Amino acid sequence: MKQLARVPLAQLPTPIQPLPRLSAELGGPQLWVKRDDQTGLAFGGNKTRKLEYLAAAAQAADADRLITAGAAQSNHCRQTAAAAAQLGMACTLVLAGEEPAQLSANNLLDHLLGAELLWMGQDQREERLQAAYEAARIAGGRPYLVPYGGSNSVGAAAYAFALEELLAQGPTPYWIVFATSSGGTQAGLLAGAELLGYGGQILGISVDERAADLQPRIADLASETIMLFDGRNELSAVDVRVNDDYLGGGYAVVGDPEREAIRLFARLEGLLVDPVYTGRAAAGLIDLARKGFFSNDERVLFWHTGGTPALFAGAYAAELAA
Ligand SMILES: *Cc1c(COP(=O)(O)O)cnc(C)c1O
């Protein structure tokens, strides 16, 4: 694949490992995990890969500040703050909600990493992001706007390279299952599949949006990402596999399925998944395996996208300890 400008931030390749005890418990296919919770950069996660390319774009623009937005417990914001610190840039984060009485987990890390935190309602996000950008410029700075979730074609390209990395690591999985939200990870994997001729199934478990809303957006982003690599093919919504059966009580609401998934991964494999993204995707994976959705001779890879600092968020303590 064509090389793109990249700033090294991640520890790559991330390992893959089998999940024999979980596979046996579910009586289903052979499960494997790819450990993008181990990318490095302040506890890691999938945004670290995207930020290698986004930070390169920011440096090419001679930026001195990264600005982005996310949820109160955004992993993307935490990793952006860490990337900015490592590269000697300032960082402004626009976080959803009221400023909590006590910072915890990801937003505590944002603070420790030196980011400026701006709190606001969900609906004001775009305006506040623009306002923060303008304020930084007026103050004489050179801010760079990192897209929500790191999900433009430059960020998504990281997951085309990640698929290439996976395919070089050994037996090719037939299924790749992971949490999908802003769609950059899935778009990048789909672009990589197109460019590399991967013939397996790329299944995003939605954590917050309906499949019908997500699929066309991911298809467009995947098509743009393919173009970035000088490819031609365009994807449409039907090419994007999204399962939205596991939205539960809504974004970041921990229910029984997430709690069970977190415990099964922890107690059978010593592996931590998070309450918002990977716990929900793992709950979907577990349910699908129990229902016989995967055939037993198909190799299934769960792509762990990180997020584990949220396990320590005050907001989830009661649910997780129950
Ligand atoms: C952001 C995030 C995702 C979703 O990735 P997208 O590229 O936004 O779809 C999944 N898991 C974790 C832990 C994340 O932080």
Tab-separated table of C-alpha atoms and ligand atoms in Angstrom:
chain	number	residue	atom	x	y	z
A	1	MET	CA	0.000	0.000	0.000
A	2	LYS	CA	1.034	3.583	-0.604
A	3	GLN	CA	2.813	5.080	2.421
A	4	LEU	CA	1.318	8.148	4.096
A	5	ALA	CA	2.975	10.721	6.375
A	6	ARG	CA	3.120	9.268	9.885
A	7	VAL	CA	4.462	10.273	13.281
A	8	PRO	CA	5.378	7.170	15.305
A	9	LEU	CA	3.317	7.104	18.508
A	10	ALA	CA	2.166	3.460	18.758
A	11	GLN	CA	3.908	0.234	19.762
A	12	LEU	CA	3.292	-1.907	16.688
A	13	PRO	CA	2.447	-4.573	15.793
A	14	THR	CA	0.002	-5.150	18.619
A	15	PRO	CA	-0.121	-8.810	19.670
A	16	ILE	CA	-2.815	-11.293	18.782
A	17	GLN	CA	-3.640	-14.085	21.186
A	18	PRO	CA	-6.120	-16.980	21.372
A	19	LEU	CA	-9.009	-16.989	23.851
A	20	PRO	CA	-9.227	-20.750	24.559
A	21	ARG	CA	-11.134	-20.628	27.831
A	22	LEU	CA	-13.719	-18.155	26.546
A	23	SER	CA	-14.094	-20.185	23.308
A	24	ALA	CA	-14.705	-23.361	25.350
A	25	GLU	CA	-17.196	-21.606	27.622
A	26	LEU	CA	-19.223	-20.449	24.622
A	27	GLY	CA	-18.939	-23.806	22.836
A	28	GLY	CA	-18.510	-21.906	19.613
A	29	PRO	CA	-15.771	-20.994	17.167
A	30	GLN	CA	-12.116	-20.392	17.979
A	31	LEU	CA	-11.872	-16.836	19.286
A	32	TRP	CA	-8.795	-14.644	19.033
A	33	VAL	CA	-8.132	-11.109	20.163
A	34	LYS	CA	-5.987	-8.365	18.671
A	35	ARG	CA	-4.665	-6.175	21.436
A	36	ASP	CA	-5.099	-2.578	20.307
A	37	ASP	CA	-5.627	-1.839	23.988
A	38	GLN	CA	-1.818	-2.252	24.002
A	39	THR	CA	-0.905	0.365	21.388
A	40	GLY	CA	0.761	2.509	24.038
A	41	LEU	CA	0.257	6.275	24.445
A	42	ALA	CA	-1.318	6.864	27.887
A	43	PHE	CA	-3.094	3.482	28.128
A	44	GLY	CA	-3.574	3.149	24.389
A	45	GLY	CA	-6.536	2.239	22.219
A	46	ASN	CA	-7.591	2.573	18.608
A	47	LYS	CA	-7.170	6.373	18.501
A	48	THR	CA	-3.401	6.004	18.916
A	49	ARG	CA	-3.117	4.499	15.434
A	50	LYS	CA	-5.303	7.230	13.912
A	51	LEU	CA	-3.329	9.942	15.699
A	52	GLU	CA	-0.087	8.810	14.046
A	53	TYR	CA	-1.496	10.072	10.748
A	54	LEU	CA	-3.542	12.983	12.131
A	55	ALA	CA	-0.558	14.322	14.083
A	56	ALA	CA	1.547	14.101	10.917
A	57	ALA	CA	-1.082	16.223	9.157
A	58	ALA	CA	-1.044	18.689	12.082
A	59	GLN	CA	2.750	18.932	11.912
A	60	ALA	CA	2.630	19.412	8.149
A	61	ALA	CA	0.298	22.351	8.822
A	62	ASP	CA	2.837	23.678	11.361
A	63	ALA	CA	0.243	23.485	14.138
A	64	ASP	CA	1.128	24.138	17.776
A	65	ARG	CA	-2.167	22.981	19.346
A	66	LEU	CA	-4.523	20.023	18.826
A	67	ILE	CA	-8.215	20.702	19.399
A	68	THR	CA	-10.859	18.001	19.514
A	69	ALA	CA	-14.128	17.013	21.196
A	70	GLY	CA	-15.722	13.984	22.791
A	71	ALA	CA	-17.765	12.485	25.593
A	72	ALA	CA	-16.865	13.142	29.231
A	73	GLN	CA	-15.002	9.812	29.290
A	74	SER	CA	-13.660	10.094	25.740
A	75	ASN	CA	-10.738	7.787	24.992
A	76	HIS	CA	-10.111	9.755	21.817
A	77	CYS	CA	-9.629	12.961	23.829
A	78	ARG	CA	-7.282	11.241	26.297
A	79	GLN	CA	-5.097	9.857	23.511
A	80	THR	CA	-5.133	13.210	21.671
A	81	ALA	CA	-3.973	14.955	24.860
A	82	ALA	CA	-1.158	12.415	25.214
A	83	ALA	CA	-0.117	12.771	21.554
A	84	ALA	CA	-0.036	16.559	21.920
A	85	ALA	CA	2.103	16.293	25.068
A	86	GLN	CA	4.510	13.839	23.449
A	87	LEU	CA	4.902	16.071	20.393
A	88	GLY	CA	5.293	19.303	22.372
A	89	MET	CA	1.957	20.757	21.336
A	90	ALA	CA	-0.807	22.298	23.433
A	91	CYS	CA	-4.236	20.652	23.530
A	92	THR	CA	-7.820	21.849	23.981
A	93	LEU	CA	-10.597	19.312	24.602
A	94	VAL	CA	-14.298	20.095	24.301
A	95	LEU	CA	-16.022	17.570	26.592
A	96	ALA	CA	-19.748	16.834	26.774
A	97	GLY	CA	-21.618	17.574	29.964
A	98	GLU	CA	-21.246	19.598	33.131
A	99	GLU	CA	-17.832	19.821	34.703
A	100	PRO	CA	-17.845	16.985	37.276
A	101	ALA	CA	-17.203	17.771	40.936
A	102	GLN	CA	-14.332	15.309	40.766
A	103	LEU	CA	-12.365	14.454	37.631
A	104	SER	CA	-11.917	10.691	37.167
A	105	ALA	CA	-10.499	8.133	34.760
A	106	ASN	CA	-10.112	9.563	31.228
A	107	ASN	CA	-10.857	13.186	32.105
A	108	LEU	CA	-8.486	13.024	35.065
A	109	LEU	CA	-5.820	11.771	32.638
A	110	ASP	CA	-6.689	14.614	30.216
A	111	HIS	CA	-5.949	17.035	33.036
A	112	LEU	CA	-2.724	15.294	34.044
A	113	LEU	CA	-1.614	15.356	30.406
A	114	GLY	CA	-1.952	19.132	30.455
A	115	ALA	CA	-4.980	19.581	28.208
A	116	GLU	CA	-7.287	22.558	28.586
A	117	LEU	CA	-10.794	21.157	29.286
A	118	LEU	CA	-13.963	22.952	28.116
A	119	TRP	CA	-17.269	21.419	29.301
A	120	MET	CA	-20.559	21.820	27.444
A	121	GLY	CA	-23.843	20.325	26.335
A	122	GLN	CA	-23.859	17.818	23.475
A	123	ASP	CA	-25.784	20.151	21.144
A	124	GLN	CA	-23.232	22.965	21.427
A	125	ARG	CA	-20.320	20.754	20.487
A	126	GLU	CA	-19.645	21.984	16.950
A	127	GLU	CA	-20.048	25.630	17.933
A	128	ARG	CA	-17.788	25.324	20.952
A	129	LEU	CA	-15.201	23.476	18.921
A	130	GLN	CA	-15.186	26.253	16.316
A	131	ALA	CA	-15.103	28.873	19.083
A	132	ALA	CA	-12.092	27.183	20.717
A	133	TYR	CA	-10.367	27.065	17.334
A	134	GLU	CA	-11.014	30.760	16.648
A	135	ALA	CA	-9.918	31.728	20.172
A	136	ALA	CA	-6.615	29.899	19.725
A	137	ARG	CA	-6.012	31.658	16.395
A	138	ILE	CA	-6.871	35.082	17.739
A	139	ALA	CA	-4.405	34.438	20.558
A	140	GLY	CA	-1.737	33.982	17.876
A	141	GLY	CA	-1.635	30.170	17.939
A	142	ARG	CA	-1.749	27.655	15.109
A	143	PRO	CA	-4.485	25.208	16.157
A	144	TYR	CA	-5.317	22.016	14.285
A	145	LEU	CA	-8.805	20.548	14.482
A	146	VAL	CA	-8.710	16.784	14.981
A	147	PRO	CA	-12.070	15.375	13.814
A	148	TYR	CA	-14.489	13.746	16.239
A	149	GLY	CA	-13.215	10.239	16.983
A	150	GLY	CA	-10.237	10.906	14.706
A	151	SER	CA	-12.545	9.775	11.946
A	152	ASN	CA	-11.715	11.439	8.671
A	153	SER	CA	-9.969	9.598	5.848
A	154	VAL	CA	-6.500	10.442	7.219
A	155	GLY	CA	-7.352	8.891	10.604
A	156	ALA	CA	-9.206	5.958	9.056
A	157	ALA	CA	-6.196	5.158	6.853
A	158	ALA	CA	-4.472	3.917	10.022
A	159	TYR	CA	-6.867	0.963	10.104
A	160	ALA	CA	-6.147	0.061	6.493
A	161	PHE	CA	-2.515	-0.280	7.620
A	162	ALA	CA	-3.698	-2.122	10.733
A	163	LEU	CA	-5.435	-4.721	8.576
A	164	GLU	CA	-2.196	-5.162	6.627
A	165	GLU	CA	-0.433	-5.677	9.973
A	166	LEU	CA	-2.991	-8.282	11.054
A	167	LEU	CA	-2.785	-10.228	7.788
A	168	ALA	CA	0.992	-10.475	8.215
A	169	GLN	CA	0.557	-11.967	11.700
A	170	GLY	CA	-0.617	-15.423	10.807
A	171	PRO	CA	-3.747	-17.361	10.024
A	172	THR	CA	-6.311	-15.026	8.525
A	173	PRO	CA	-9.504	-14.680	10.558
A	174	TYR	CA	-12.763	-15.060	8.659
A	175	TRP	CA	-14.581	-12.698	11.023
A	176	ILE	CA	-13.263	-9.444	12.474
A	177	VAL	CA	-15.586	-8.148	15.209
A	178	PHE	CA	-15.188	-4.846	17.083
A	179	ALA	CA	-16.991	-1.832	18.567
A	180	THR	CA	-18.003	0.788	16.009
A	181	SER	CA	-19.005	4.354	16.809
A	182	SER	CA	-17.684	7.264	14.749
A	183	GLY	CA	-16.872	4.671	12.093
A	184	GLY	CA	-13.237	5.451	11.313
A	185	THR	CA	-11.979	2.088	12.462
A	186	GLN	CA	-14.505	0.204	10.359
A	187	ALA	CA	-14.021	2.475	7.334
A	188	GLY	CA	-10.261	1.945	7.514
A	189	LEU	CA	-10.594	-1.830	7.824
A	190	LEU	CA	-12.982	-1.857	4.851
A	191	ALA	CA	-10.610	0.292	2.810
A	192	GLY	CA	-7.759	-2.052	3.722
A	193	ALA	CA	-9.852	-5.076	2.780
A	194	GLU	CA	-10.541	-3.528	-0.618
A	195	LEU	CA	-6.900	-2.591	-1.231
A	196	LEU	CA	-5.463	-5.889	0.049
A	197	GLY	CA	-8.127	-8.257	-1.240
A	198	TYR	CA	-9.172	-9.504	2.209
A	199	GLY	CA	-12.200	-11.721	1.697
A	200	GLY	CA	-13.448	-12.119	5.293
A	201	GLN	CA	-16.233	-10.382	7.143
A	202	ILE	CA	-15.786	-7.074	8.955
A	203	LEU	CA	-18.536	-6.756	11.556
A	204	GLY	CA	-18.964	-3.575	13.587
A	205	ILE	CA	-21.077	-3.824	16.722
A	206	SER	CA	-22.624	-0.388	17.103
A	207	VAL	CA	-22.366	1.133	20.560
A	208	ASP	CA	-24.608	4.144	19.966
A	209	GLU	CA	-26.199	4.522	16.546
A	210	ARG	CA	-28.647	2.672	14.327
A	211	ALA	CA	-27.064	0.628	11.552
A	212	ALA	CA	-29.131	2.454	8.927
A	213	ASP	CA	-27.551	5.768	9.975
A	214	LEU	CA	-24.040	4.444	10.366
A	215	GLN	CA	-23.694	2.296	7.229
A	216	PRO	CA	-23.882	5.075	4.580
A	217	ARG	CA	-21.503	7.288	6.592
A	218	ILE	CA	-18.977	4.478	6.950
A	219	ALA	CA	-19.313	3.608	3.257
A	220	ASP	CA	-18.539	7.225	2.286
A	221	LEU	CA	-15.593	7.404	4.663
A	222	ALA	CA	-14.241	4.068	3.418
A	223	SER	CA	-14.533	5.289	-0.192
A	224	GLU	CA	-12.632	8.489	0.676
A	225	THR	CA	-9.982	6.418	2.432
A	226	ILE	CA	-9.590	4.166	-0.599
A	227	MET	CA	-9.088	7.315	-2.692
A	228	LEU	CA	-6.350	8.476	-0.333
A	229	PHE	CA	-4.458	5.314	-1.352
A	230	ASP	CA	-5.185	6.048	-5.040
A	231	GLY	CA	-7.709	3.216	-5.187
A	232	ARG	CA	-10.881	3.588	-7.202
A	233	ASN	CA	-13.603	1.404	-5.820
A	234	GLU	CA	-16.471	3.003	-3.984
A	235	LEU	CA	-18.371	1.226	-1.249
A	236	SER	CA	-22.056	1.604	-0.580
A	237	ALA	CA	-24.097	1.068	2.576
A	238	VAL	CA	-24.809	-2.586	1.729
A	239	ASP	CA	-21.069	-3.313	1.836
A	240	VAL	CA	-20.906	-2.233	5.485
A	241	ARG	CA	-21.875	-4.816	8.102
A	242	VAL	CA	-23.145	-3.173	11.290
A	243	ASN	CA	-25.092	-4.927	14.043
A	244	ASP	CA	-27.169	-2.575	16.206
A	245	ASP	CA	-28.856	-5.209	18.389
A	246	TYR	CA	-26.770	-4.343	21.438
A	247	LEU	CA	-27.493	-0.647	21.999
A	248	GLY	CA	-29.085	-1.516	25.349
A	249	GLY	CA	-29.882	1.536	27.447
A	250	GLY	CA	-27.961	3.841	25.068
A	251	TYR	CA	-24.444	5.217	24.830
A	252	ALA	CA	-22.291	4.509	27.887
A	253	VAL	CA	-25.139	2.913	29.877
A	254	VAL	CA	-23.830	-0.268	31.498
A	255	GLY	CA	-26.386	-3.091	31.580
A	256	ASP	CA	-26.357	-6.816	32.294
A	257	PRO	CA	-24.835	-7.808	28.906
A	258	GLU	CA	-21.861	-5.461	29.318
A	259	ARG	CA	-21.383	-6.529	32.933
A	260	GLU	CA	-21.416	-10.208	31.951
A	261	ALA	CA	-19.003	-9.648	29.058
A	262	ILE	CA	-16.563	-7.717	31.248
A	263	ARG	CA	-16.626	-10.540	33.816
A	264	LEU	CA	-16.299	-13.387	31.313
A	265	PHE	CA	-13.277	-11.789	29.622
A	266	ALA	CA	-11.734	-10.929	32.988
A	267	ARG	CA	-12.341	-14.228	34.769
A	268	LEU	CA	-11.727	-16.632	31.886
A	269	GLU	CA	-8.893	-14.836	30.120
A	270	GLY	CA	-7.504	-12.259	32.548
A	271	LEU	CA	-8.358	-9.648	29.937
A	272	LEU	CA	-10.044	-6.332	30.620
A	273	VAL	CA	-12.662	-4.824	28.310
A	274	ASP	CA	-14.250	-1.439	28.938
A	275	PRO	CA	-17.797	-0.497	29.980
A	276	VAL	CA	-18.652	1.686	26.956
A	277	TYR	CA	-17.155	0.225	23.762
A	278	THR	CA	-15.350	-3.082	24.007
A	279	GLY	CA	-17.616	-4.417	26.771
A	280	ARG	CA	-20.651	-3.814	24.575
A	281	ALA	CA	-18.997	-5.280	21.478
A	282	ALA	CA	-17.854	-8.266	23.553
A	283	ALA	CA	-21.437	-8.738	24.768
A	284	GLY	CA	-22.541	-8.822	21.125
A	285	LEU	CA	-19.788	-11.269	20.223
A	286	ILE	CA	-20.760	-13.550	23.128
A	287	ASP	CA	-24.441	-13.455	22.225
A	288	LEU	CA	-23.762	-14.147	18.539
A	289	ALA	CA	-21.438	-17.054	19.409
A	290	ARG	CA	-24.071	-18.553	21.741
A	291	LYS	CA	-26.707	-18.254	19.021
A	292	GLY	CA	-24.507	-20.146	16.537
A	293	PHE	CA	-24.108	-17.107	14.272
A	294	PHE	CA	-20.487	-18.080	13.523
A	295	SER	CA	-19.795	-21.567	12.247
A	296	ASN	CA	-17.369	-23.532	14.378
A	297	ASP	CA	-14.697	-23.854	11.704
A	298	GLU	CA	-14.521	-20.088	11.188
A	299	ARG	CA	-11.786	-18.205	12.971
A	300	VAL	CA	-13.212	-15.167	14.760
A	301	LEU	CA	-11.012	-12.248	15.781
A	302	PHE	CA	-12.198	-9.732	18.348
A	303	TRP	CA	-10.351	-6.478	17.730
A	304	HIS	CA	-9.868	-4.929	21.175
A	305	THR	CA	-9.999	-1.183	20.600
A	306	GLY	CA	-9.004	-0.091	24.121
A	307	GLY	CA	-10.991	2.119	26.468
A	308	THR	CA	-10.033	0.350	29.676
A	309	PRO	CA	-9.337	3.547	31.708
A	310	ALA	CA	-13.136	4.064	31.778
A	311	LEU	CA	-13.330	1.065	34.144
A	312	PHE	CA	-12.110	3.502	36.804
A	313	ALA	CA	-14.677	6.237	36.095
A	314	GLY	CA	-16.730	7.233	39.112
A	315	ALA	CA	-19.841	7.055	36.920
A	316	TYR	CA	-19.526	3.258	36.466
A	317	ALA	CA	-18.267	2.250	39.878
A	318	ALA	CA	-21.669	1.229	41.253
A	319	GLU	CA	-22.690	-0.732	38.125
A	320	LEU	CA	-19.403	-2.569	37.852
A	321	ALA	CA	-19.121	-3.435	41.539
A	322	ALA	CA	-22.682	-4.809	41.640
B	1	LIG	C1	-13.467	5.386	19.683
B	1	LIG	C2	-13.551	3.992	20.171
B	1	LIG	C3	-14.176	2.989	19.411
B	1	LIG	C4	-14.901	3.271	18.135
B	1	LIG	O1	-14.029	3.536	17.076
B	1	LIG	P1	-14.570	4.410	15.851
B	1	LIG	O2	-13.428	4.477	14.926
B	1	LIG	O3	-14.953	5.741	16.436
B	1	LIG	O4	-15.759	3.738	15.298
B	1	LIG	C5	-14.156	1.698	19.876
B	1	LIG	N1	-13.569	1.397	21.049
B	1	LIG	C6	-12.980	2.321	21.817
B	1	LIG	C7	-12.390	1.903	23.110
B	1	LIG	C8	-12.944	3.657	21.406
B	1	LIG	O5	-12.367	4.577	22.187
